[in-house]
Coordinates of C-alpha atoms in Angstrom, one line a residue:
Chain A
X1451 CA 26.2 -82.6 67.1
X1452 CA 25.0 -85.3 69.5
X1453 CA 21.7 -87.0 69.1
X1454 CA 20.3 -85.2 72.1
X1455 CA 21.3 -81.8 70.7
X1456 CA 19.8 -82.5 67.4
X1457 CA 16.6 -83.6 69.0
X1458 CA 16.4 -80.5 71.2
X1459 CA 17.2 -78.1 68.4
X1460 CA 13.7 -77.5 67.1
X1461 CA 12.5 -77.2 70.7
X1462 CA 14.8 -74.4 71.7
X1463 CA 13.6 -70.9 71.3
X1464 CA 14.9 -69.1 68.3
X1465 CA 16.5 -65.7 68.7
X1466 CA 13.7 -64.0 66.8
X1467 CA 10.9 -65.4 68.9
X1468 CA 11.3 -63.0 71.9
X1469 CA 12.0 -60.2 69.5
X1470 CA 8.8 -60.9 67.6
X1471 CA 6.8 -60.8 70.8
X1472 CA 8.5 -57.6 71.9
X1473 CA 7.6 -56.0 68.6
X1474 CA 4.0 -57.3 68.8
X1475 CA 3.5 -56.1 72.3
X1476 CA 5.0 -52.7 71.5
X1477 CA 2.7 -52.3 68.5
X1478 CA -0.4 -51.0 70.4
X1479 CA 1.8 -48.3 72.1
X1480 CA 3.6 -47.4 68.9
X1481 CA 0.4 -47.2 66.8
X1482 CA -2.3 -46.3 69.3
X1483 CA -4.8 -45.6 66.5
X1484 CA -4.4 -49.1 65.1
X1485 CA -5.1 -50.8 68.4
X1486 CA -8.5 -52.2 67.4
X1487 CA -7.1 -53.7 64.3
X1488 CA -4.2 -55.2 66.3
X1489 CA -6.7 -56.7 68.6
X1490 CA -8.7 -58.2 65.7
X1491 CA -5.5 -59.6 64.2
X1492 CA -4.5 -61.2 67.5
X1493 CA -7.9 -62.9 67.8
X1494 CA -7.6 -64.2 64.2
X1495 CA -4.1 -65.4 65.0
X1496 CA -5.4 -67.3 68.0
X1497 CA -8.1 -68.8 65.9
X1498 CA -5.6 -69.7 63.2
X1499 CA -3.4 -71.4 65.9
X1500 CA -6.3 -73.7 66.7
X1501 CA -6.8 -74.7 63.1
X1502 CA -3.1 -75.2 62.6
X1503 CA -3.1 -77.8 65.5
X1504 CA -5.8 -79.7 63.7
X1505 CA -4.6 -79.2 60.1
X1506 CA -0.9 -78.8 60.4
X1507 CA -0.1 -81.2 63.1
X1508 CA -2.9 -83.8 63.0
X1509 CA -3.5 -83.6 59.3
X1510 CA -7.3 -83.3 59.5
X1511 CA -8.8 -81.1 56.8
X1512 CA -11.5 -79.1 58.5
X1513 CA -13.7 -76.5 56.9
X1514 CA -15.8 -76.0 60.0
X1515 CA -13.5 -74.6 62.6
X1516 CA -15.8 -71.6 63.0
X1517 CA -18.2 -74.0 64.8
X1518 CA -15.9 -73.8 67.9
X1519 CA -15.1 -70.1 67.4
X1520 CA -18.8 -69.3 67.3
X1521 CA -19.7 -71.7 70.2
X1522 CA -17.1 -70.0 72.4
X1523 CA -18.3 -66.6 71.4
X1524 CA -22.0 -67.4 72.2
X1525 CA -21.1 -69.1 75.5
X1526 CA -19.0 -66.2 76.6
X1527 CA -21.8 -63.7 75.6
X1528 CA -24.5 -65.7 77.4
X1529 CA -22.3 -66.0 80.4
X1530 CA -21.6 -62.3 80.5
X1531 CA -25.2 -61.5 80.0
X1532 CA -26.8 -63.9 82.5
X1533 CA -24.2 -65.0 85.0
X1534 CA -21.4 -62.6 85.5
X1535 CA -19.6 -59.8 83.6
X1536 CA -16.2 -61.2 84.8
X1537 CA -14.0 -61.9 81.7
X1538 CA -11.7 -64.4 83.4
X1539 CA -14.4 -66.9 84.5
X1540 CA -16.2 -66.3 81.3
X1541 CA -13.1 -67.1 79.3
X1542 CA -12.6 -70.4 81.3
X1543 CA -16.2 -71.3 80.9
X1544 CA -16.1 -70.7 77.1
X1545 CA -12.9 -72.7 76.7
X1546 CA -14.3 -75.5 78.7
X1547 CA -17.5 -75.6 76.8
X1548 CA -15.8 -75.4 73.4
X1549 CA -13.4 -78.2 74.3
X1550 CA -16.3 -80.3 75.5
X1551 CA -18.0 -79.7 72.1
X1552 CA -14.8 -80.6 70.4
X1553 CA -14.6 -83.8 72.3
X1554 CA -18.0 -84.7 71.1
X1555 CA -17.4 -83.6 67.6
X1556 CA -14.1 -85.5 67.4
X1557 CA -16.0 -88.7 67.0
X1558 CA -16.9 -87.4 63.5
X1559 CA -13.3 -87.0 62.3
X1560 CA -12.0 -90.4 63.2
X1561 CA -13.2 -92.4 60.2
X1562 CA -13.7 -92.0 56.5
X1563 CA -11.8 -90.0 53.9
X1564 CA -10.8 -86.4 53.6
X1565 CA -14.1 -85.7 51.8
X1566 CA -16.1 -87.1 54.7
X1567 CA -14.2 -85.1 57.2
X1568 CA -14.6 -82.0 55.1
X1569 CA -18.4 -82.6 55.0
X1570 CA -19.0 -83.3 58.7
X1571 CA -16.9 -80.4 59.9
X1572 CA -18.7 -78.1 57.4
X1573 CA -22.0 -79.7 58.5
X1574 CA -21.3 -79.1 62.2
X1575 CA -20.7 -75.4 61.7
X1576 CA -23.9 -75.2 59.6
X1577 CA -25.9 -76.9 62.2
X1578 CA -24.7 -74.6 64.9
X1579 CA -25.4 -71.6 62.7
X1580 CA -29.0 -72.9 62.2
X1581 CA -29.4 -73.4 65.9
X1582 CA -28.1 -70.0 66.8
X1583 CA -30.5 -68.6 64.2
X1584 CA -33.6 -70.5 65.4
X1585 CA -33.2 -70.4 69.1
X1586 CA -33.8 -66.7 69.1
X1587 CA -35.2 -66.5 72.6
X1588 CA -31.7 -67.4 73.8
X1589 CA -29.3 -66.1 71.1
X1590 CA -31.2 -63.2 69.7
X1591 CA -31.5 -64.8 66.3
X1592 CA -30.2 -62.7 63.4
X1593 CA -29.6 -59.7 65.8
X1594 CA -27.1 -61.7 67.9
X1595 CA -26.3 -60.7 71.4
X1596 CA -25.5 -57.0 71.8
X1597 CA -24.5 -54.4 74.3
X1598 CA -22.7 -56.6 76.7
X1599 CA -20.8 -55.0 79.5
X1600 CA -17.6 -56.7 80.5
X1601 CA -15.9 -56.2 83.8
X1602 CA -12.3 -54.8 83.8
X1603 CA -9.4 -57.3 83.3
X1604 CA -7.8 -58.2 86.6
X1605 CA -10.3 -55.8 88.2
X1606 CA -8.3 -52.9 86.9
X1607 CA -8.0 -52.4 83.2
X1608 CA -11.3 -51.3 81.7
X1609 CA -12.0 -52.3 78.0
X1610 CA -11.8 -48.8 76.6
X1611 CA -13.0 -47.5 73.2
X1612 CA -9.5 -47.0 72.0
X1613 CA -8.9 -50.8 72.0
X1614 CA -5.6 -50.6 73.9
X1615 CA -6.6 -52.9 76.8
X1616 CA -8.4 -55.1 74.3
X1617 CA -5.4 -55.6 72.2
X1618 CA -3.2 -56.5 75.2
X1619 CA -5.9 -58.9 76.4
X1620 CA -6.0 -60.8 73.1
X1621 CA -2.3 -60.7 72.6
X1622 CA -1.7 -62.0 76.2
X1623 CA -4.1 -64.9 75.4
X1624 CA -2.3 -65.5 72.2
X1625 CA 1.1 -65.6 73.9
X1626 CA -0.2 -67.9 76.5
X1627 CA -1.6 -70.4 74.0
X1628 CA 1.4 -70.2 71.7
X1629 CA 3.7 -71.1 74.6
X1630 CA 1.3 -73.9 75.6
X1631 CA 1.1 -75.3 72.1
X1632 CA 4.9 -75.0 71.8
X1633 CA 5.2 -77.3 74.7
X1634 CA 2.7 -79.7 73.3
X1635 CA 3.8 -80.1 69.8
X1636 CA 7.5 -80.5 70.8
X1637 CA 6.6 -83.2 73.3
X1638 CA 6.5 -86.9 72.5
X1639 CA 2.8 -86.4 72.2
X1640 CA 3.4 -83.9 69.4
X1641 CA 5.7 -86.3 67.7
X1642 CA 3.1 -88.9 67.6
X1643 CA 0.7 -86.4 66.1
X1644 CA 3.1 -85.7 63.3
X1645 CA 3.5 -89.4 62.7
X1646 CA -0.3 -89.7 62.4
X1647 CA -0.4 -86.8 60.0
X1648 CA 2.3 -88.3 57.8
X1649 CA 0.9 -91.8 57.7
X1650 CA -2.0 -92.8 59.8
X1651 CA -1.7 -96.5 59.0
X1652 CA 2.0 -96.6 59.8
X1653 CA 1.4 -94.7 63.1
X1654 CA -1.2 -97.3 64.0
X1655 CA 1.1 -100.1 63.1
X1656 CA 3.9 -98.9 65.5
X1657 CA 1.4 -98.7 68.3
X1658 CA 0.4 -95.1 68.5
X1659 CA -3.2 -94.8 69.8
X1660 CA -4.4 -92.8 66.8
X1661 CA -7.9 -92.3 67.8
X1662 CA -7.1 -91.1 71.3
X1663 CA -4.5 -88.7 70.0
X1664 CA -6.8 -87.2 67.4
X1665 CA -9.6 -86.8 70.0
X1666 CA -7.4 -85.0 72.4
X1667 CA -5.8 -82.7 69.9
X1668 CA -9.2 -81.9 68.3
X1669 CA -10.7 -81.1 71.7
X1670 CA -7.7 -78.9 72.6
X1671 CA -7.9 -77.0 69.3
X1672 CA -11.7 -76.6 69.8
X1673 CA -10.9 -75.0 73.2
X1674 CA -8.4 -72.6 71.7
X1675 CA -10.9 -71.7 69.0
X1676 CA -13.5 -71.1 71.7
X1677 CA -11.0 -68.9 73.5
X1678 CA -10.6 -66.8 70.3
X1679 CA -14.4 -66.5 70.1
X1680 CA -14.6 -65.5 73.7
X1681 CA -11.9 -62.9 73.3
X1682 CA -13.9 -61.5 70.4
X1683 CA -16.9 -61.1 72.6
X1684 CA -15.0 -59.7 75.5
X1685 CA -13.3 -57.1 73.4
X1686 CA -16.2 -56.1 71.2
X1687 CA -19.2 -56.6 73.5
X1688 CA -21.3 -58.4 71.0
X1689 CA -21.6 -61.6 69.0
X1690 CA -23.7 -62.4 65.9
X1691 CA -24.4 -65.3 63.5
X1692 CA -21.5 -64.3 61.4
X1693 CA -19.2 -66.1 64.0
X1694 CA -20.4 -69.4 62.6
X1695 CA -20.3 -68.6 58.9
X1696 CA -18.5 -70.5 56.3
X1697 CA -16.5 -67.4 55.3
X1698 CA -14.9 -67.4 58.7
X1699 CA -13.8 -71.0 58.4
X1700 CA -12.5 -70.3 54.9
X1701 CA -10.7 -67.1 55.9
X1702 CA -8.9 -68.8 58.9
X1703 CA -7.8 -71.6 56.6
X1704 CA -6.4 -69.1 54.2
X1705 CA -4.4 -67.5 57.1
X1706 CA -2.9 -70.8 58.2
X1707 CA -2.0 -71.7 54.6
X1708 CA -0.6 -68.2 53.8
X1709 CA 1.5 -68.3 57.0
X1710 CA 2.6 -71.9 56.7
X1711 CA 1.0 -75.1 57.9
X1712 CA 2.5 -77.0 60.7
X1713 CA 4.3 -74.1 62.2
X1714 CA 2.9 -72.4 65.3
X1715 CA 3.9 -68.9 64.1
X1716 CA 2.3 -69.6 60.7
X1717 CA -1.1 -68.5 62.0
X1718 CA 0.3 -65.3 63.4
X1719 CA 2.1 -64.3 60.3
X1720 CA -0.8 -65.5 58.2
X1721 CA -3.3 -63.4 60.1
X1722 CA -1.1 -60.3 59.8
X1723 CA -0.5 -60.8 56.1
X1724 CA -4.1 -61.6 55.4
X1725 CA -5.4 -58.5 57.3
X1726 CA -2.9 -56.3 55.4
X1727 CA -3.9 -57.8 52.0
X1728 CA -7.6 -57.5 52.9
X1729 CA -7.1 -53.9 54.1
X1730 CA -5.2 -52.8 51.0
X1731 CA -7.4 -54.7 48.5
X1732 CA -10.7 -53.6 50.0
X1733 CA -9.5 -50.0 49.8
X1734 CA -8.7 -50.4 46.1
X1735 CA -11.8 -52.4 45.2
X1736 CA -14.2 -52.5 48.1
X1737 CA -16.6 -54.9 46.4
X1738 CA -14.4 -57.2 44.5
X1739 CA -11.5 -58.0 46.8
X1740 CA -12.7 -61.6 46.9
X1741 CA -11.6 -61.9 43.3
X1742 CA -8.0 -61.0 44.2
X1743 CA -8.0 -63.3 47.2
X1744 CA -9.2 -66.1 44.9
X1745 CA -6.6 -65.4 42.3
X1746 CA -4.0 -65.3 45.1
X1747 CA -5.1 -68.7 46.2
X1748 CA -5.0 -70.2 42.8
X1749 CA -1.5 -68.9 42.1
X1750 CA -0.4 -70.0 45.6
X1751 CA -1.4 -73.6 44.9
X1752 CA -0.1 -73.7 41.4
X1753 CA 3.3 -72.3 42.4
X1754 CA 3.4 -74.5 45.4
X1755 CA 2.7 -73.4 49.0
X1756 CA 6.2 -73.8 50.3
X1757 CA 7.8 -72.1 47.3
X1758 CA 5.7 -68.9 47.5
X1759 CA 7.2 -68.0 50.8
X1760 CA 10.7 -68.6 49.5
X1761 CA 10.9 -66.3 46.5
X1762 CA 14.6 -67.2 45.9
X1763 CA 13.6 -70.8 44.9
X1764 CA 11.0 -69.8 42.3
X1765 CA 13.5 -70.2 39.4
X1766 CA 14.9 -73.4 40.5
X1767 CA 13.7 -76.7 39.1
X1768 CA 11.0 -78.3 41.2
Chain B
X67 CA -48.5 -84.9 50.9
X68 CA -48.1 -86.4 47.4
X69 CA -47.3 -82.9 46.1
X70 CA -44.5 -82.6 48.5
X71 CA -43.1 -85.9 47.5
X72 CA -43.4 -84.9 43.8
X73 CA -41.6 -81.6 44.4
X74 CA -39.0 -83.3 46.5
X75 CA -38.3 -85.8 43.7
X76 CA -38.0 -82.9 41.2
X77 CA -35.6 -81.1 43.5
X78 CA -33.6 -84.3 44.1
X79 CA -33.4 -85.0 40.4
X80 CA -32.1 -81.5 39.8
X81 CA -29.5 -81.9 42.5
X82 CA -28.5 -85.2 41.0
X83 CA -27.8 -83.7 37.6
X84 CA -26.0 -80.8 39.2
X85 CA -23.9 -83.1 41.4
X86 CA -23.2 -86.2 39.3
X87 CA -20.3 -84.5 37.5
X88 CA -18.8 -83.8 40.8
X89 CA -19.3 -87.4 41.9
X90 CA -17.4 -88.6 38.8
X91 CA -14.6 -86.0 39.4
X92 CA -14.1 -87.0 43.0
X93 CA -14.5 -90.7 42.4
X94 CA -12.4 -90.8 39.3
X95 CA -9.7 -88.4 39.8
X96 CA -9.8 -88.3 43.6
X97 CA -10.0 -84.5 43.2
X98 CA -12.0 -82.4 45.7
X99 CA -13.4 -79.9 43.4
X100 CA -15.3 -77.3 45.4
X101 CA -15.7 -75.2 42.3
X102 CA -18.2 -77.5 40.7
X103 CA -21.0 -75.1 41.5
X104 CA -19.2 -72.4 39.5
X105 CA -19.8 -74.4 36.4
X106 CA -23.4 -74.7 37.2
X107 CA -23.6 -71.0 37.7
X108 CA -21.9 -70.5 34.3
X109 CA -24.6 -72.6 32.7
X110 CA -27.3 -70.7 34.5
X111 CA -25.9 -67.4 33.4
X112 CA -25.5 -68.5 29.8
X113 CA -29.2 -69.4 29.7
X114 CA -30.2 -66.1 31.2
X115 CA -28.0 -64.0 29.0
X116 CA -28.9 -65.9 25.8
X117 CA -32.6 -65.5 26.6
X118 CA -32.4 -61.9 27.6
X119 CA -29.8 -60.4 25.3
X120 CA -30.1 -62.7 22.2
X121 CA -33.7 -63.7 22.4
X122 CA -32.9 -67.5 22.3
X123 CA -35.9 -69.6 23.3
X124 CA -35.7 -71.5 26.6
X125 CA -35.4 -74.9 25.1
X126 CA -32.6 -73.9 22.7
X127 CA -30.7 -72.2 25.5
X128 CA -30.3 -75.5 27.5
X129 CA -27.9 -77.2 25.0
X130 CA -26.0 -73.9 24.9
X131 CA -25.6 -74.0 28.7
X132 CA -24.3 -77.6 28.5
X133 CA -21.8 -76.8 25.7
X134 CA -20.6 -73.6 27.3
X135 CA -20.0 -75.1 30.6
X136 CA -18.4 -78.2 29.1
X137 CA -16.0 -76.1 27.0
X138 CA -15.0 -74.1 30.0
X139 CA -14.5 -77.3 31.9
X140 CA -12.3 -78.7 29.2
X141 CA -10.1 -75.6 29.0
X142 CA -9.7 -75.4 32.8
X143 CA -9.0 -79.1 33.1
X144 CA -6.2 -79.0 30.6
X145 CA -4.7 -75.8 32.0
X146 CA -5.3 -75.6 35.7
X147 CA -6.7 -78.8 37.1
X148 CA -4.4 -81.4 35.6
X149 CA -1.2 -80.3 37.5
X150 CA -3.1 -80.7 40.7
X151 CA -4.3 -84.2 40.5
X152 CA -1.4 -85.5 42.5
X153 CA -1.3 -82.7 45.0
X154 CA -2.6 -83.2 48.5
X155 CA -6.3 -82.7 49.2
X156 CA -5.7 -79.4 51.0
X157 CA -4.2 -77.9 47.9
X158 CA -7.2 -79.0 45.9
X159 CA -9.6 -77.5 48.4
X160 CA -7.7 -74.2 48.4
X161 CA -7.4 -74.1 44.7
X162 CA -11.0 -74.7 44.0
X163 CA -12.2 -72.3 46.7
X164 CA -10.0 -69.7 45.0
X165 CA -11.7 -70.4 41.7
X166 CA -15.1 -70.0 43.4
X167 CA -14.2 -66.7 44.9
X168 CA -13.0 -65.5 41.5
X169 CA -16.1 -66.7 39.7
X170 CA -18.4 -65.1 42.3
X171 CA -16.6 -61.7 42.1
X172 CA -16.3 -61.8 38.3
X173 CA -20.0 -62.5 37.7
X174 CA -20.9 -59.8 40.2
X175 CA -18.6 -57.4 38.4
X176 CA -19.9 -58.1 34.8
X177 CA -23.5 -58.9 35.4
X178 CA -24.4 -57.5 38.8
X179 CA -25.5 -59.1 42.0
X180 CA -29.2 -59.1 41.5
X181 CA -31.2 -62.3 41.3
X182 CA -31.8 -63.3 37.7
X183 CA -35.2 -64.4 36.5
X184 CA -35.9 -66.9 33.8
X185 CA -38.9 -66.4 31.6
X186 CA -40.3 -69.8 31.1
X187 CA -42.4 -70.5 28.0
X188 CA -46.2 -70.6 28.5
X189 CA -46.6 -74.3 28.3
X190 CA -44.2 -74.9 31.2
X191 CA -46.0 -72.6 33.6
X192 CA -48.9 -73.6 35.7
X193 CA -49.9 -76.9 37.2
X194 CA -52.4 -79.7 36.9
X195 CA -54.1 -81.4 39.8
X196 CA -54.5 -85.1 39.6
X197 CA -56.5 -86.0 42.7
X198 CA -54.5 -84.8 45.7
X199 CA -51.3 -84.5 43.7
X200 CA -50.5 -81.1 42.3
X201 CA -48.1 -81.5 39.3
X202 CA -46.2 -78.4 38.4
X203 CA -45.5 -78.5 34.7
X204 CA -42.0 -77.3 35.1
X205 CA -41.3 -79.7 37.9
X206 CA -42.5 -82.5 35.6
X207 CA -40.3 -81.3 32.8
X208 CA -37.3 -81.3 35.2
X209 CA -38.0 -84.9 36.2
X210 CA -38.4 -86.0 32.6
X211 CA -35.2 -84.4 31.4
X212 CA -33.2 -85.6 34.4
X213 CA -34.6 -89.1 34.1
X214 CA -33.6 -89.3 30.5
X215 CA -30.1 -88.0 31.3
X216 CA -29.7 -90.5 34.1
X217 CA -30.6 -93.4 31.8
X218 CA -28.2 -92.1 29.1
X219 CA -25.5 -91.7 31.7
X220 CA -26.0 -95.2 33.1
X221 CA -25.9 -96.5 29.5
X222 CA -22.7 -94.7 28.7
X223 CA -21.0 -95.9 31.9
X224 CA -22.2 -99.4 31.8
X225 CA -22.4 -100.4 28.2
X226 CA -20.2 -98.3 25.9
X227 CA -16.5 -98.6 25.1
X228 CA -15.9 -95.2 26.7
X229 CA -17.6 -96.3 29.9
X230 CA -15.3 -99.3 30.2
X231 CA -12.2 -97.2 29.6
X232 CA -13.5 -94.7 32.2
X233 CA -14.1 -97.5 34.8
X234 CA -10.7 -99.0 34.0
X235 CA -9.0 -95.6 34.5
X236 CA -10.8 -95.2 37.8
X237 CA -9.7 -98.5 39.1
X238 CA -6.1 -98.2 38.3
X239 CA -4.7 -95.4 36.2
X240 CA -1.3 -97.0 35.6
X241 CA -2.7 -100.3 34.4
X242 CA -5.2 -98.6 32.2
X243 CA -2.5 -96.5 30.6
X244 CA -0.4 -99.6 30.1
X245 CA -3.3 -101.2 28.3
X246 CA -3.3 -98.4 25.8
X247 CA -6.0 -96.3 27.2
X248 CA -5.2 -92.6 26.9
X249 CA -6.1 -91.7 30.4
X250 CA -5.6 -88.0 29.9
X251 CA -8.2 -87.9 27.1
X252 CA -10.6 -90.0 29.2
X253 CA -10.2 -87.6 32.1
X254 CA -10.5 -84.5 30.0
X255 CA -13.7 -85.6 28.3
X256 CA -15.2 -86.9 31.6
X257 CA -14.4 -83.6 33.3
X258 CA -15.8 -81.6 30.5
X259 CA -19.0 -83.8 30.4
X260 CA -19.4 -83.5 34.1
X261 CA -19.0 -79.7 33.9
X262 CA -21.5 -79.6 31.0
X263 CA -24.1 -81.5 33.1
X264 CA -23.5 -79.0 36.0
X265 CA -24.1 -76.2 33.5
X266 CA -27.3 -77.9 32.3
X267 CA -28.4 -78.4 35.8
X268 CA -27.7 -74.7 36.6
X269 CA -29.8 -73.7 33.6
X270 CA -32.7 -76.0 34.5
X271 CA -32.5 -75.0 38.2
X272 CA -32.2 -71.2 37.8
X273 CA -36.0 -71.0 38.1
X274 CA -36.3 -73.3 41.1
X275 CA -33.1 -72.6 43.1
X276 CA -32.6 -68.9 42.1
X277 CA -29.6 -67.6 40.4
X278 CA -27.3 -64.9 41.7
X279 CA -23.5 -64.7 42.0
X280 CA -23.4 -66.4 45.4
X281 CA -24.9 -69.6 43.8
X282 CA -21.7 -71.6 43.9
X283 CA -21.2 -71.0 47.6
X284 CA -24.8 -71.5 48.5
X285 CA -25.2 -74.8 46.8
X286 CA -21.7 -76.1 47.2
X287 CA -22.7 -77.8 50.4
X288 CA -25.6 -79.5 48.8
X289 CA -23.5 -81.0 46.0
X290 CA -21.0 -82.2 48.4
X291 CA -23.6 -83.8 50.6
X292 CA -24.9 -85.7 47.6
X293 CA -21.5 -87.0 46.8
X294 CA -20.4 -87.7 50.3
X295 CA -23.6 -89.5 51.2
X296 CA -24.0 -91.3 47.9
X297 CA -20.5 -92.5 47.6
X298 CA -18.5 -91.9 44.5
X299 CA -18.2 -95.2 42.9
X300 CA -21.5 -95.6 41.0
X301 CA -24.1 -93.2 39.8
X302 CA -27.0 -95.0 41.6
X303 CA -25.5 -93.9 44.9
X304 CA -25.5 -90.1 44.2
X305 CA -28.9 -90.5 42.5
X306 CA -30.5 -92.1 45.6
X307 CA -28.7 -89.6 47.9
X308 CA -29.9 -86.7 45.8
X309 CA -33.5 -88.0 45.9
X310 CA -33.3 -88.5 49.7
X311 CA -31.8 -85.1 50.2
X312 CA -34.4 -83.4 47.9
X313 CA -37.3 -85.0 49.6
X314 CA -36.0 -84.5 53.1
X315 CA -35.3 -80.8 52.3
X316 CA -38.6 -80.1 50.7
X317 CA -40.6 -82.0 53.4
X318 CA -38.6 -80.5 56.2
X319 CA -39.1 -77.0 54.9
X320 CA -42.8 -77.7 54.6
X321 CA -43.6 -79.5 57.8
X322 CA -41.2 -78.0 60.2
X323 CA -40.1 -74.7 58.7
X324 CA -38.6 -73.7 62.0
X325 CA -35.9 -76.3 61.6
X326 CA -34.8 -75.2 58.1
X327 CA -31.6 -76.7 56.8
X328 CA -31.0 -78.3 60.2
X329 CA -32.6 -81.6 59.1
X330 CA -30.4 -82.0 56.0
X331 CA -27.1 -81.4 57.9
X332 CA -28.1 -83.7 60.8
X333 CA -29.2 -86.4 58.4
X334 CA -25.8 -86.1 56.6
X335 CA -23.7 -86.3 59.8
X336 CA -25.7 -89.3 61.0
X337 CA -25.3 -91.1 57.7
X338 CA -21.6 -90.3 57.5
X339 CA -21.0 -91.4 61.1
X340 CA -22.7 -94.7 60.2
X341 CA -21.1 -95.1 56.8
X342 CA -18.1 -92.9 56.5
X343 CA -17.5 -93.7 52.8
X344 CA -21.1 -93.1 51.7
X345 CA -24.1 -95.3 51.5
X346 CA -23.3 -97.1 48.4
X347 CA -19.7 -98.2 48.2
X348 CA -18.6 -100.7 45.6
X349 CA -16.6 -103.4 47.3
X350 CA -13.1 -103.9 46.1
X351 CA -12.5 -100.5 44.5
X352 CA -9.9 -98.1 45.8
X353 CA -11.0 -96.0 48.7

């Protein structure tokens, strides 16, 4: 294999990628009754994609990614309520606003230790939650913003009660952003990100502009999280304080980790697996499914994240 | 005004006792232990159960809470935590969040999700007014207990043989081990002691902070703020950070109730932007 081929190998599309997308896009037709859940899973997957960029590619531990999800959701809701019900412009506005917030917030992740970053990301989400709660003349306080009417997608496809259009809307967005992120992480820009993740000091020493890279990837990820929030608002017609909650940040981190960090499809698989686990467990024990998720996490870490996904390596020596 | 300051100090002292174990774990073992609040909750529930079911008096239940949480800490350190010291921070975050989820659901399952109420003895209830300063008896008791604990802690860390071994292990584990210090035992006892303090804090704070299964999640952020803002290399840092946080929180809730927890988080972010490694960082130590 020549050097060029080996460099291009991870970039080239694998045979299963188009198959996966075909299966995903066929799902709402094959299981029409599950369309709302498929929609929800696609939104989570999009959200997980944004965290994976930050966590898996830039190596920034963030417990407050819900800040951008919630911000995008509220911007989209306010836009739909006061300006225009059009989802396309609303989506662009929400992405722009969240990316701008991410740009601002990226200043907090440049310095300090993992603990500091954990705290400031957590704090940012908490501050936005407080703001959304207290500015009730604008955000509806604890009631959130409800009963939004969203115009049809492309002026044709009405968001129906069956969730079919909604699921295609969210999956279309997901596909778009996965393709975009694919381009980005496989570019030289993406390679510098991985260098920063692996060793920040070394990256700095070989002349990678670490701060500029971190700022841009954080803002991009914030924009994608905002898109997920906006998609949630457009397909459900409401938003509430829950969008900012710590649970949401924690859940999305679980998805990324379950699916695999630093792998764009990790978020998608993670979201699917997480939704299935949650569904099954909460049917068995509606109140205590948190216990099992906790146990799963503990076992996952003790066994080793990469080994859990490869059962055939469990009995090999570490 | 003075009353608010007084309540803020009591609250801050309580936060300090709750969080100091975490400061030591993070500073010493470089382990991000989000489950610290779960040990505090265990302490709180030991007190509640001992008082309700066994009729133990309040004062006698406090040492019980300490010992119970410390024992649990020791067992978990040996079995679950130790293999994770060398893992990346992400693994530690996930692991300890998993523990929190389990603790929350387990307490909910066995004891129920209602808020628990501690029956304080008569002499701790009520308050005395000294001029414009209203001194709640229980608040005064908290300040006294926590102040004594702080002095003892400072003494142990600075003057005793164990303290020197601990500080040596913090600075460089390998060298400390080479000098004949059994680092594992030092870590185990420190972790257990820190968990015990959290348990004691949980028992003391059950009346002030409220006690229900969501306790570890609700107060996790507060402990982390204390540690992140105070720095992890001394106990004066977390102490001052806890006092600052306690006073800011109480005063904020009193004067501008509309802003709620907003002040605390903003304060934290501003401080961390200004000093990313905390306010009080010992020079020369490992980051």
